[in-house]
PDB file of C-alpha atoms in Angstrom:
ATOM      1  CA  MET A  16     135.795-216.091 203.911  1.00  0.00           C
ATOM      2  CA  SER A  17     133.383-218.125 200.975  1.00  0.00           C
ATOM      3  CA  ALA A  18     134.911-218.204 197.228  1.00  0.00           C
ATOM      4  CA  ASP A  19     131.761-216.362 196.228  1.00  0.00           C
ATOM      5  CA  SER A  20     132.362-213.455 199.060  1.00  0.00           C
ATOM      6  CA  THR A  21     135.445-212.674 196.486  1.00  0.00           C
ATOM      7  CA  HIS A  22     133.376-212.873 193.134  1.00  0.00           C
ATOM      8  CA  ALA A  23     134.750-209.914 191.489  1.00  0.00           C
ATOM      9  CA  VAL A  24     137.926-209.458 193.561  1.00  0.00           C
ATOM     10  CA  GLU A  25     140.553-210.368 190.304  1.00  0.00           C
ATOM     11  CA  LYS A  26     143.256-211.675 193.495  1.00  0.00           C
ATOM     12  CA  ASP A  27     144.318-207.237 193.892  1.00  0.00           C
ATOM     13  CA  ASP A  28     146.576-207.661 196.920  1.00  0.00           C
ATOM     14  CA  ALA A  29     145.276-203.653 197.350  1.00  0.00           C
ATOM     15  CA  VAL A  30     141.949-205.041 198.440  1.00  0.00           C
ATOM     16  CA  PHE A  31     142.660-209.301 199.318  1.00  0.00           C
ATOM     17  CA  HIS A  32     142.267-208.462 202.814  1.00  0.00           C
ATOM     18  CA  LEU A  33     138.926-206.366 202.856  1.00  0.00           C
ATOM     19  CA  PRO A  34     136.674-209.286 202.804  1.00  0.00           C
ATOM     20  CA  GLY A  35     135.197-209.842 206.344  1.00  0.00           C
ATOM     21  CA  HIS A  36     137.450-207.017 208.052  1.00  0.00           C
ATOM     22  CA  PRO A  37     136.170-205.570 211.198  1.00  0.00           C
ATOM     23  CA  LEU A  38     135.299-201.753 210.482  1.00  0.00           C
ATOM     24  CA  PRO A  39     137.188-199.033 212.194  1.00  0.00           C
ATOM     25  CA  ALA A  40     134.616-197.564 215.200  1.00  0.00           C
ATOM     26  CA  LEU A  41     134.887-193.996 216.411  1.00  0.00           C
ATOM     27  CA  VAL A  42     135.605-192.009 213.317  1.00  0.00           C
ATOM     28  CA  THR A  43     132.948-189.692 212.201  1.00  0.00           C
ATOM     29  CA  LEU A  44     132.990-188.644 208.491  1.00  0.00           C
ATOM     30  CA  ASP A  45     131.416-185.330 207.356  1.00  0.00           C
ATOM     31  CA  SER A  46     128.769-185.979 205.301  1.00  0.00           C
ATOM     32  CA  THR A  47     127.046-183.497 202.478  1.00  0.00           C
ATOM     33  CA  ASP A  48     123.913-183.361 204.901  1.00  0.00           C
ATOM     34  CA  GLY A  49     126.031-181.610 207.397  1.00  0.00           C
ATOM     35  CA  SER A  50     125.780-184.217 209.722  1.00  0.00           C
ATOM     36  CA  GLY A  51     128.710-187.100 210.633  1.00  0.00           C
ATOM     37  CA  VAL A  52     128.330-190.756 209.813  1.00  0.00           C
ATOM     38  CA  ASP A  53     130.593-193.040 211.538  1.00  0.00           C
ATOM     39  CA  LEU A  54     129.924-196.436 209.398  1.00  0.00           C
ATOM     40  CA  PHE A  55     130.389-198.922 211.794  1.00  0.00           C
ATOM     41  CA  MET A  56     127.063-197.843 213.813  1.00  0.00           C
ATOM     42  CA  LEU A  57     125.664-197.251 210.646  1.00  0.00           C
ATOM     43  CA  SER A  58     126.380-200.626 209.550  1.00  0.00           C
ATOM     44  CA  LEU A  59     125.220-202.126 213.013  1.00  0.00           C
ATOM     45  CA  ARG A  60     122.000-200.668 212.141  1.00  0.00           C
ATOM     46  CA  ARG A  61     121.253-201.502 208.827  1.00  0.00           C
ATOM     47  CA  PRO A  62     123.526-202.400 205.390  1.00  0.00           C
ATOM     48  CA  VAL A  63     125.458-199.769 203.727  1.00  0.00           C
ATOM     49  CA  LEU A  64     126.524-199.954 200.137  1.00  0.00           C
ATOM     50  CA  LEU A  65     130.182-197.737 199.838  1.00  0.00           C
ATOM     51  CA  ASN A  66     130.697-196.661 196.550  1.00  0.00           C
ATOM     52  CA  LEU A  67     134.607-194.974 196.843  1.00  0.00           C
ATOM     53  CA  PHE A  68     135.263-192.320 193.984  1.00  0.00           C
ATOM     54  CA  SER A  69     137.753-189.384 193.549  1.00  0.00           C
ATOM     55  CA  MET A  70     137.635-186.576 191.365  1.00  0.00           C
ATOM     56  CA  PRO A  71     139.874-184.603 188.743  1.00  0.00           C
ATOM     57  CA  VAL A  72     142.244-182.340 190.764  1.00  0.00           C
ATOM     58  CA  ARG A  73     144.543-179.379 189.205  1.00  0.00           C
ATOM     59  CA  ASP A  74     146.812-176.990 190.916  1.00  0.00           C
ATOM     60  CA  GLY A  75     145.948-179.251 194.208  1.00  0.00           C
ATOM     61  CA  ARG A  76     142.356-178.372 194.264  1.00  0.00           C
ATOM     62  CA  VAL A  77     139.272-180.106 192.753  1.00  0.00           C
ATOM     63  CA  ASP A  78     138.409-179.023 188.938  1.00  0.00           C
ATOM     64  CA  LEU A  79     134.553-178.813 189.631  1.00  0.00           C
ATOM     65  CA  PRO A  80     134.431-177.371 185.895  1.00  0.00           C
ATOM     66  CA  SER A  81     135.243-180.506 184.645  1.00  0.00           C
ATOM     67  CA  VAL A  82     134.218-183.374 187.217  1.00  0.00           C
ATOM     68  CA  ALA A  83     130.780-183.818 184.805  1.00  0.00           C
ATOM     69  CA  GLN A  84     133.042-185.538 182.100  1.00  0.00           C
ATOM     70  CA  HIS A  85     134.767-187.066 184.809  1.00  0.00           C
ATOM     71  CA  GLU A  86     134.552-191.309 185.169  1.00  0.00           C
ATOM     72  CA  CYS A  87     134.124-190.205 188.546  1.00  0.00           C
ATOM     73  CA  ALA A  88     130.247-188.463 187.528  1.00  0.00           C
ATOM     74  CA  GLN A  89     129.767-191.612 185.429  1.00  0.00           C
ATOM     75  CA  GLN A  90     130.540-193.797 188.628  1.00  0.00           C
ATOM     76  CA  LEU A  91     127.931-192.002 191.134  1.00  0.00           C
ATOM     77  CA  ARG A  92     125.166-190.612 187.893  1.00  0.00           C
ATOM     78  CA  SER A  93     125.583-195.016 187.135  1.00  0.00           C
ATOM     79  CA  VAL A  94     124.474-195.545 191.166  1.00  0.00           C
ATOM     80  CA  ASN A  95     122.190-192.934 191.798  1.00  0.00           C
ATOM     81  CA  ALA A  96     120.491-194.328 188.212  1.00  0.00           C
ATOM     82  CA  GLU A  97     119.511-197.820 190.091  1.00  0.00           C
ATOM     83  CA  LEU A  98     119.383-196.569 193.721  1.00  0.00           C
ATOM     84  CA  ASP A  99     115.537-197.056 193.040  1.00  0.00           C
ATOM     85  CA  ALA A 100     116.128-201.395 192.286  1.00  0.00           C
ATOM     86  CA  LEU A 101     118.932-201.704 194.903  1.00  0.00           C
ATOM     87  CA  LYS A 102     116.572-199.860 197.845  1.00  0.00           C
ATOM     88  CA  GLN A 103     114.055-202.873 196.004  1.00  0.00           C
ATOM     89  CA  GLN A 104     117.164-204.995 196.519  1.00  0.00           C
ATOM     90  CA  MET A 105     117.381-204.213 200.093  1.00  0.00           C
ATOM     91  CA  PRO A 106     115.044-201.716 201.592  1.00  0.00           C
ATOM     92  CA  GLU A 107     116.566-200.904 204.980  1.00  0.00           C
ATOM     93  CA  LEU A 108     119.794-200.299 202.827  1.00  0.00           C
ATOM     94  CA  ALA A 109     121.628-196.992 202.967  1.00  0.00           C
ATOM     95  CA  VAL A 110     123.260-196.145 199.856  1.00  0.00           C
ATOM     96  CA  LEU A 111     126.541-193.402 199.965  1.00  0.00           C
ATOM     97  CA  GLY A 112     129.887-191.804 198.573  1.00  0.00           C
ATOM     98  CA  LEU A 113     133.071-191.673 200.171  1.00  0.00           C
ATOM     99  CA  SER A 114     135.592-189.484 198.800  1.00  0.00           C
ATOM    100  CA  LEU A 115     138.732-187.861 200.099  1.00  0.00           C
ATOM    101  CA  HIS A 116     137.615-184.339 199.169  1.00  0.00           C
ATOM    102  CA  ALA A 117     136.557-181.794 201.209  1.00  0.00           C
ATOM    103  CA  PRO A 118     133.045-181.741 202.132  1.00  0.00           C
ATOM    104  CA  GLU A 119     131.750-178.317 200.819  1.00  0.00           C
ATOM    105  CA  CYS A 120     133.463-179.962 197.578  1.00  0.00           C
ATOM    106  CA  LEU A 121     131.494-183.069 198.326  1.00  0.00           C
ATOM    107  CA  ARG A 122     127.813-181.004 198.480  1.00  0.00           C
ATOM    108  CA  ARG A 123     128.625-178.762 195.686  1.00  0.00           C
ATOM    109  CA  VAL A 124     129.554-182.052 193.474  1.00  0.00           C
ATOM    110  CA  ARG A 125     126.040-183.919 194.998  1.00  0.00           C
ATOM    111  CA  GLU A 126     124.294-181.001 194.283  1.00  0.00           C
ATOM    112  CA  ASP A 127     125.687-180.640 190.943  1.00  0.00           C
ATOM    113  CA  LEU A 128     124.845-184.181 190.128  1.00  0.00           C
ATOM    114  CA  GLN A 129     121.580-183.996 191.964  1.00  0.00           C
ATOM    115  CA  LEU A 130     122.387-186.614 193.792  1.00  0.00           C
ATOM    116  CA  ARG A 131     119.436-189.163 196.265  1.00  0.00           C
ATOM    117  CA  PHE A 132     122.028-189.952 198.120  1.00  0.00           C
ATOM    118  CA  GLU A 133     124.955-188.347 200.695  1.00  0.00           C
ATOM    119  CA  LEU A 134     128.069-188.026 200.063  1.00  0.00           C
ATOM    120  CA  LEU A 135     130.818-188.828 202.610  1.00  0.00           C
ATOM    121  CA  SER A 136     134.369-186.963 203.496  1.00  0.00           C
ATOM    122  CA  ASP A 137     137.393-189.040 204.604  1.00  0.00           C
ATOM    123  CA  GLN A 138     139.675-185.725 203.610  1.00  0.00           C
ATOM    124  CA  GLN A 139     141.834-186.759 206.982  1.00  0.00           C
ATOM    125  CA  ARG A 140     141.468-189.988 206.308  1.00  0.00           C
ATOM    126  CA  ALA A 141     141.977-191.418 209.357  1.00  0.00           C
ATOM    127  CA  TRP A 142     138.741-194.382 207.986  1.00  0.00           C
ATOM    128  CA  THR A 143     140.720-195.086 204.433  1.00  0.00           C
ATOM    129  CA  ASP A 144     143.736-195.576 206.436  1.00  0.00           C
ATOM    130  CA  LYS A 145     142.526-197.441 209.276  1.00  0.00           C
ATOM    131  CA  LEU A 146     140.943-200.204 206.074  1.00  0.00           C
ATOM    132  CA  GLU A 147     143.835-199.661 203.966  1.00  0.00           C
ATOM    133  CA  LEU A 148     141.689-199.125 201.360  1.00  0.00           C
ATOM    134  CA  PRO A 149     142.880-198.410 197.647  1.00  0.00           C
ATOM    135  CA  LEU A 150     144.955-195.685 196.642  1.00  0.00           C
ATOM    136  CA  GLN A 151     145.867-194.172 193.218  1.00  0.00           C
ATOM    137  CA  SER A 152     148.369-190.998 192.713  1.00  0.00           C
ATOM    138  CA  GLN A 153     146.893-188.412 191.119  1.00  0.00           C
ATOM    139  CA  ASP A 154     148.609-186.259 188.456  1.00  0.00           C
ATOM    140  CA  ASP A 155     149.227-183.492 190.863  1.00  0.00           C
ATOM    141  CA  GLY A 156     150.647-186.163 193.752  1.00  0.00           C
ATOM    142  CA  SER A 157     148.707-186.816 195.592  1.00  0.00           C
ATOM    143  CA  GLN A 158     146.448-189.895 196.917  1.00  0.00           C
ATOM    144  CA  ALA A 159     142.561-190.867 195.554  1.00  0.00           C
ATOM    145  CA  LEU A 160     140.690-193.826 196.380  1.00  0.00           C
ATOM    146  CA  ARG A 161     140.403-196.520 193.836  1.00  0.00           C
ATOM    147  CA  ARG A 162     137.160-196.913 192.580  1.00  0.00           C
ATOM    148  CA  CYS A 163     135.500-200.059 195.068  1.00  0.00           C
ATOM    149  CA  THR A 164     132.017-200.980 196.015  1.00  0.00           C
ATOM    150  CA  MET A 165     131.500-202.196 199.644  1.00  0.00           C
ATOM    151  CA  LEU A 166     129.000-203.232 201.246  1.00  0.00           C
ATOM    152  CA  LEU A 167     129.418-203.093 204.918  1.00  0.00           C
ATOM    153  CA  VAL A 168     127.090-205.471 207.188  1.00  0.00           C
ATOM    154  CA  GLU A 169     126.554-205.598 211.248  1.00  0.00           C
ATOM    155  CA  GLY A 170     130.476-203.924 211.326  1.00  0.00           C
ATOM    156  CA  GLN A 171     132.364-205.179 209.026  1.00  0.00           C
ATOM    157  CA  VAL A 172     133.184-205.637 204.683  1.00  0.00           C
ATOM    158  CA  SER A 173     130.760-208.023 203.668  1.00  0.00           C
ATOM    159  CA  ARG A 174     131.428-208.260 200.246  1.00  0.00           C
ATOM    160  CA  LEU A 175     132.730-205.594 197.495  1.00  0.00           C
ATOM    161  CA  ASP A 176     133.560-205.030 194.640  1.00  0.00           C
ATOM    162  CA  PHE A 177     136.580-204.161 192.405  1.00  0.00           C
ATOM    163  CA  PRO A 178     138.209-203.298 190.366  1.00  0.00           C
ATOM    164  CA  LEU A 179     135.736-201.088 188.907  1.00  0.00           C
ATOM    165  CA  ARG A 180     136.781-200.391 185.078  1.00  0.00           C
ATOM    166  CA  GLN A 181     133.818-198.961 183.439  1.00  0.00           C
ATOM    167  CA  PRO A 182     132.025-196.479 186.121  1.00  0.00           C
ATOM    168  CA  SER A 183     128.307-196.829 183.895  1.00  0.00           C
ATOM    169  CA  GLU A 184     128.140-199.760 184.614  1.00  0.00           C
ATOM    170  CA  VAL A 185     128.760-199.319 188.667  1.00  0.00           C
ATOM    171  CA  GLY A 186     125.157-199.031 189.459  1.00  0.00           C
ATOM    172  CA  ARG A 187     123.762-202.700 187.875  1.00  0.00           C
ATOM    173  CA  ARG A 188     127.310-204.172 189.151  1.00  0.00           C
ATOM    174  CA  ALA A 189     126.013-202.943 192.752  1.00  0.00           C
ATOM    175  CA  ILE A 190     122.624-204.743 192.529  1.00  0.00           C
ATOM    176  CA  GLU A 191     124.459-207.919 191.357  1.00  0.00           C
ATOM    177  CA  LEU A 192     126.664-207.873 194.627  1.00  0.00           C
ATOM    178  CA  LEU A 193     123.673-207.552 196.454  1.00  0.00           C
ATOM    179  CA  ARG A 194     122.037-210.283 194.823  1.00  0.00           C
ATOM    180  CA  ARG A 195     124.914-212.555 195.803  1.00  0.00           C
ATOM    181  CA  GLU A 196     124.237-210.768 199.337  1.00  0.00           C
ATOM    182  CA  THR A 197     120.973-211.749 200.004  1.00  0.00           C
ATOM    183  CA  GLY A 198     120.853-214.893 197.646  1.00  0.00           C
ATOM    184  CA  THR A 199     118.527-213.982 195.428  1.00  0.00           C
ATOM    185  CA  MET A 200     119.920-214.732 191.893  1.00  0.00           C
TER     186      MET A 200
END
């Protein structure tokens, strides 16, 4: 692992193990387009920019009416706004979001926010647990993914950006992450 690959990581033990980590194989995640996605296999065919996010929960359910004002909406809109620039930086790039929420909920969020990329559900935490992704406790006691951007290439985590303190900057920071990967600063 080069020093450059951890540039955006602030020596946080929650993600220290991720750069260069092989992706779990044979884990299919439900996509908002109704398909199943194996990120290991997809990353063998093309680079994948994966945005980890969580949504507000009330009484054990996603509080859909408040999602549009939540930080997750800022994060997802930021990526959506930079989608063309991301694809220009890396034309074969697949851009996806990942959450622990149910696929039906993610479909509604994708539609409500008018996202031009698909969201993946790891509701059973099969992928999350195998990679030991960073989690945080929600108000209702459940666990949610911490905001993070990962670049997946050739079956492993190539680069990541964590922590992401400003949700509105996630898209711009993703462009910088791709520039570091391609060496075009």
